[in-house]
């Protein structure tokens, strides 16, 4: 059903600072950056950037405003791991299978995620305290 771990998301107060920290200390490269108004985030994907070295990426998520889920997360828990994202080939199929197994998804239909991907979430209260994202990448 699931292909691999696509990314782990870290809630950060300041995107530029976080990118610089992970680049300077760990050598991660910025692979992609965008603002997603609907999700209330400014985000960056960082990783090895090595062709052929398929790896889970790290998604840095900074809040766009106080209503952002990321702002609420940071207020409550402080900066830190916010989500784990599983990559799937067909999110409509996987959603159907998960619902048939009694797993509740946050959105009735997938929403737009990073770089035109389609995403949905399992609430952390249903998944052992972890916000699970399922993501179908854009081709
Ligand atoms: C909340 N809780 C979490 C959590 N967020 N636990 C683990 N991980 C998280 N990320 C816990 C709280 O501590 C609280 O527990 C309970 O869940 C209810 O929290 P709340 O603060 O009242 O929050 P809600 O219920 O209003 O919102 C939680 C919910 C929300 C998961 C529904 O964060 C949401 O809609 N998330 C999905 C969208 C999202 O995260 N977007 C940003 C990433 P207690 O024990 O205190 O009751 S955008 C993205 O990821 C895109 C760009 C992409 O990857 O492509």
Short mmCIF file of C-alpha atoms and ligand atoms in Angstrom, two decimals:
data_model
loop_
_atom_site.label_atom_id
_atom_site.label_comp_id
_atom_site.label_asym_id
_atom_site.label_seq_id
_atom_site.Cartn_x
_atom_site.Cartn_y
_atom_site.Cartn_z
CA UNK A 1 0.00 0.00 0.00
CA UNK A 2 2.77 2.39 0.99
CA UNK A 3 5.92 2.95 -1.07
CA UNK A 4 8.26 4.55 1.43
CA UNK A 5 8.63 7.32 3.94
CA UNK A 6 8.48 10.44 1.80
CA UNK A 7 9.43 12.96 4.48
CA UNK A 8 9.34 13.90 8.11
CA UNK A 9 8.11 17.38 8.95
CA UNK A 10 9.66 19.61 11.59
CA UNK A 11 7.81 22.67 12.87
CA UNK A 12 10.19 25.63 13.02
CA UNK A 13 9.59 29.24 14.03
CA UNK A 14 11.78 30.70 11.25
CA UNK A 15 12.30 29.02 7.89
CA UNK A 16 15.49 30.78 6.78
CA UNK A 17 17.16 30.19 10.13
CA UNK A 18 16.21 26.52 10.09
CA UNK A 19 17.47 25.99 6.52
CA UNK A 20 20.76 27.69 7.40
CA UNK A 21 21.16 25.61 10.57
CA UNK A 22 20.57 22.27 8.82
CA UNK A 23 22.87 23.29 5.94
CA UNK A 24 25.71 24.54 8.12
CA UNK A 25 25.64 21.83 10.76
CA UNK A 26 24.54 18.76 8.81
CA UNK A 27 25.16 19.62 5.17
CA UNK A 28 21.58 19.18 3.98
CA UNK A 29 20.75 21.01 0.80
CA UNK A 30 17.63 22.99 0.05
CA UNK A 31 15.77 21.00 -2.62
CA UNK A 32 12.52 22.93 -2.85
CA UNK A 33 10.79 25.84 -1.20
CA UNK A 34 7.25 27.20 -1.40
CA UNK A 35 4.41 28.92 0.41
CA UNK A 36 1.20 26.93 0.83
CA UNK A 37 -1.49 29.44 1.85
CA UNK A 38 -4.18 26.82 2.32
CA UNK A 39 -2.00 24.89 4.80
CA UNK A 40 -0.76 28.12 6.42
CA UNK A 41 2.91 27.29 5.92
CA UNK A 42 6.14 28.45 4.40
CA UNK A 43 8.02 25.23 3.79
CA UNK A 44 11.26 23.84 2.49
CA UNK A 45 12.28 20.31 1.56
CA UNK A 46 15.87 19.56 2.42
CA UNK A 47 17.93 16.45 1.77
CA UNK A 48 20.98 14.99 0.11
CA UNK A 49 20.02 16.13 -3.38
CA UNK A 50 22.06 13.19 -4.71
CA UNK A 51 20.60 11.70 -7.87
CA UNK A 52 19.77 8.04 -7.37
CA UNK A 53 20.25 8.19 -3.62
CA UNK A 54 16.57 7.89 -2.84
CA UNK A 55 15.96 8.97 0.70
CA UNK A 56 13.27 10.39 2.89
CA UNK A 57 13.42 14.16 2.90
CA UNK A 58 13.10 16.56 5.77
CA UNK A 59 10.35 19.14 5.51
CA UNK A 60 10.83 22.34 7.46
CA UNK A 61 7.48 23.97 8.23
CA UNK A 62 7.17 27.55 9.44
CA UNK A 63 3.80 29.17 10.25
CA UNK A 64 2.46 31.88 7.92
CA UNK A 65 0.26 33.37 10.65
CA UNK A 66 -1.13 32.73 14.13
CA UNK A 67 -4.02 30.60 12.80
CA UNK A 68 -1.62 28.18 11.14
CA UNK A 69 -1.65 24.60 12.44
CA UNK A 70 2.12 25.02 12.76
CA UNK A 71 1.74 28.10 14.98
CA UNK A 72 -0.67 26.16 17.19
CA UNK A 73 1.71 23.21 17.29
CA UNK A 74 4.67 25.38 18.30
CA UNK A 75 2.59 27.20 20.95
CA UNK A 76 1.52 23.90 22.46
CA UNK A 77 4.55 21.68 22.10
CA UNK A 78 7.40 23.92 20.97
CA UNK A 79 9.36 23.40 17.75
CA UNK A 80 9.95 19.76 16.79
CA UNK A 81 8.77 16.75 14.82
CA UNK A 82 5.26 17.51 13.60
CA UNK A 83 4.47 14.85 11.02
CA UNK A 84 5.52 11.62 9.29
CA UNK A 85 4.58 11.30 5.61
CA UNK A 86 4.02 8.01 3.78
CA UNK A 87 4.29 8.08 -0.02
CA UNK A 88 1.62 6.28 -2.03
CA UNK A 89 1.10 5.73 -5.75
CA UNK A 90 -2.66 6.32 -5.76
CA UNK A 91 -4.06 8.34 -2.89
CA UNK A 92 -7.69 7.74 -3.92
CA UNK A 93 -7.19 3.99 -3.74
CA UNK A 94 -5.24 4.15 -0.48
CA UNK A 95 -7.89 6.44 1.07
CA UNK A 96 -10.57 3.93 0.17
CA UNK A 97 -8.58 1.05 1.66
CA UNK A 98 -7.81 2.99 4.85
CA UNK A 99 -11.45 4.01 5.30
CA UNK A 100 -12.53 0.40 4.78
CA UNK A 101 -10.13 -0.46 7.63
CA UNK A 102 -11.83 2.14 9.84
CA UNK A 103 -9.08 4.75 9.59
CA UNK A 104 -10.49 8.28 9.57
CA UNK A 105 -8.87 10.82 7.24
CA UNK A 106 -8.97 14.55 7.97
CA UNK A 107 -10.22 15.70 4.55
CA UNK A 108 -13.07 14.20 2.51
CA UNK A 109 -10.91 14.70 -0.60
CA UNK A 110 -7.11 15.12 -0.89
CA UNK A 111 -5.75 18.67 -0.78
CA UNK A 112 -2.78 20.22 -2.52
CA UNK A 113 0.61 19.59 -0.93
CA UNK A 114 4.23 20.29 -1.80
CA UNK A 115 5.00 20.73 -5.49
CA UNK A 116 1.52 19.82 -6.70
CA UNK A 117 1.31 16.61 -4.67
CA UNK A 118 -2.03 15.39 -3.27
CA UNK A 119 -2.20 14.93 0.48
CA UNK A 120 -4.41 13.82 3.33
CA UNK A 121 -3.81 13.12 7.01
CA UNK A 122 -4.67 10.68 9.77
CA UNK A 123 -5.33 12.57 13.02
CA UNK A 124 -2.58 12.05 15.62
CA UNK A 125 -5.23 10.97 18.15
CA UNK A 126 -6.03 8.00 15.87
CA UNK A 127 -2.41 7.11 15.10
CA UNK A 128 -0.61 6.77 18.39
CA UNK A 129 0.18 10.46 18.77
CA UNK A 130 1.75 10.89 15.35
CA UNK A 131 0.27 13.09 12.63
CA UNK A 132 0.46 10.81 9.58
CA UNK A 133 0.38 12.34 6.13
CA UNK A 134 -0.24 10.31 3.01
CA UNK A 135 1.15 11.85 -0.15
CA UNK A 136 0.85 11.10 -3.85
CA UNK A 137 3.57 12.96 -5.70
CA UNK A 138 2.82 14.93 -8.86
CA UNK A 139 4.38 13.37 -11.94
C1 LIG B 1 -2.01 18.23 17.37
N1 LIG B 1 -1.73 17.21 18.19
C2 LIG B 1 -0.66 16.56 17.72
C3 LIG B 1 -0.29 17.25 16.53
N2 LIG B 1 -1.15 18.28 16.35
N3 LIG B 1 0.00 15.47 18.16
C4 LIG B 1 1.05 15.06 17.43
N4 LIG B 1 1.46 15.68 16.28
C5 LIG B 1 0.82 16.76 15.82
N5 LIG B 1 1.22 17.36 14.70
C6 LIG B 1 -2.47 16.81 19.41
C7 LIG B 1 -2.50 17.95 20.40
O1 LIG B 1 -1.39 17.94 21.24
C8 LIG B 1 -3.78 17.65 21.14
O2 LIG B 1 -3.54 16.64 22.08
C9 LIG B 1 -4.69 17.08 20.06
O3 LIG B 1 -3.82 16.57 19.06
C10 LIG B 1 -5.61 18.14 19.45
O4 LIG B 1 -4.77 19.21 19.11
P1 LIG B 1 -5.23 20.69 18.79
O5 LIG B 1 -4.11 21.61 19.04
O6 LIG B 1 -6.57 20.96 19.41
O7 LIG B 1 -5.29 20.62 17.29
P2 LIG B 1 -6.48 20.40 16.30
O8 LIG B 1 -7.25 19.16 16.63
O9 LIG B 1 -7.18 21.71 16.12
O10 LIG B 1 -5.58 20.15 15.03
C11 LIG B 1 -4.80 19.02 14.92
C12 LIG B 1 -4.83 18.63 13.46
C13 LIG B 1 -4.25 19.79 12.65
C14 LIG B 1 -3.99 17.36 13.32
C15 LIG B 1 -6.28 18.32 13.04
O11 LIG B 1 -2.93 20.06 13.06
C16 LIG B 1 -4.28 19.54 11.18
O12 LIG B 1 -5.28 19.77 10.51
N6 LIG B 1 -3.13 19.04 10.63
C17 LIG B 1 -3.05 18.67 9.22
C18 LIG B 1 -2.57 19.81 8.39
C19 LIG B 1 -1.18 20.27 8.75
O13 LIG B 1 -0.57 19.82 9.73
N7 LIG B 1 -0.66 21.23 7.93
C20 LIG B 1 0.69 21.74 8.11
C21 LIG B 1 1.63 20.96 7.32
P3 LIG B 1 -4.13 16.74 23.55
O14 LIG B 1 -3.62 15.52 24.22
O15 LIG B 1 -3.61 18.04 24.09
O16 LIG B 1 -5.64 16.74 23.34
S1 LIG B 1 1.42 21.30 5.58
C22 LIG B 1 2.06 19.97 4.78
O17 LIG B 1 2.47 19.04 5.42
C23 LIG B 1 2.08 20.01 3.27
C24 LIG B 1 2.59 21.31 2.74
C25 LIG B 1 2.85 18.86 2.63
O18 LIG B 1 3.55 18.06 3.30
O19 LIG B 1 2.75 18.73 1.40
#
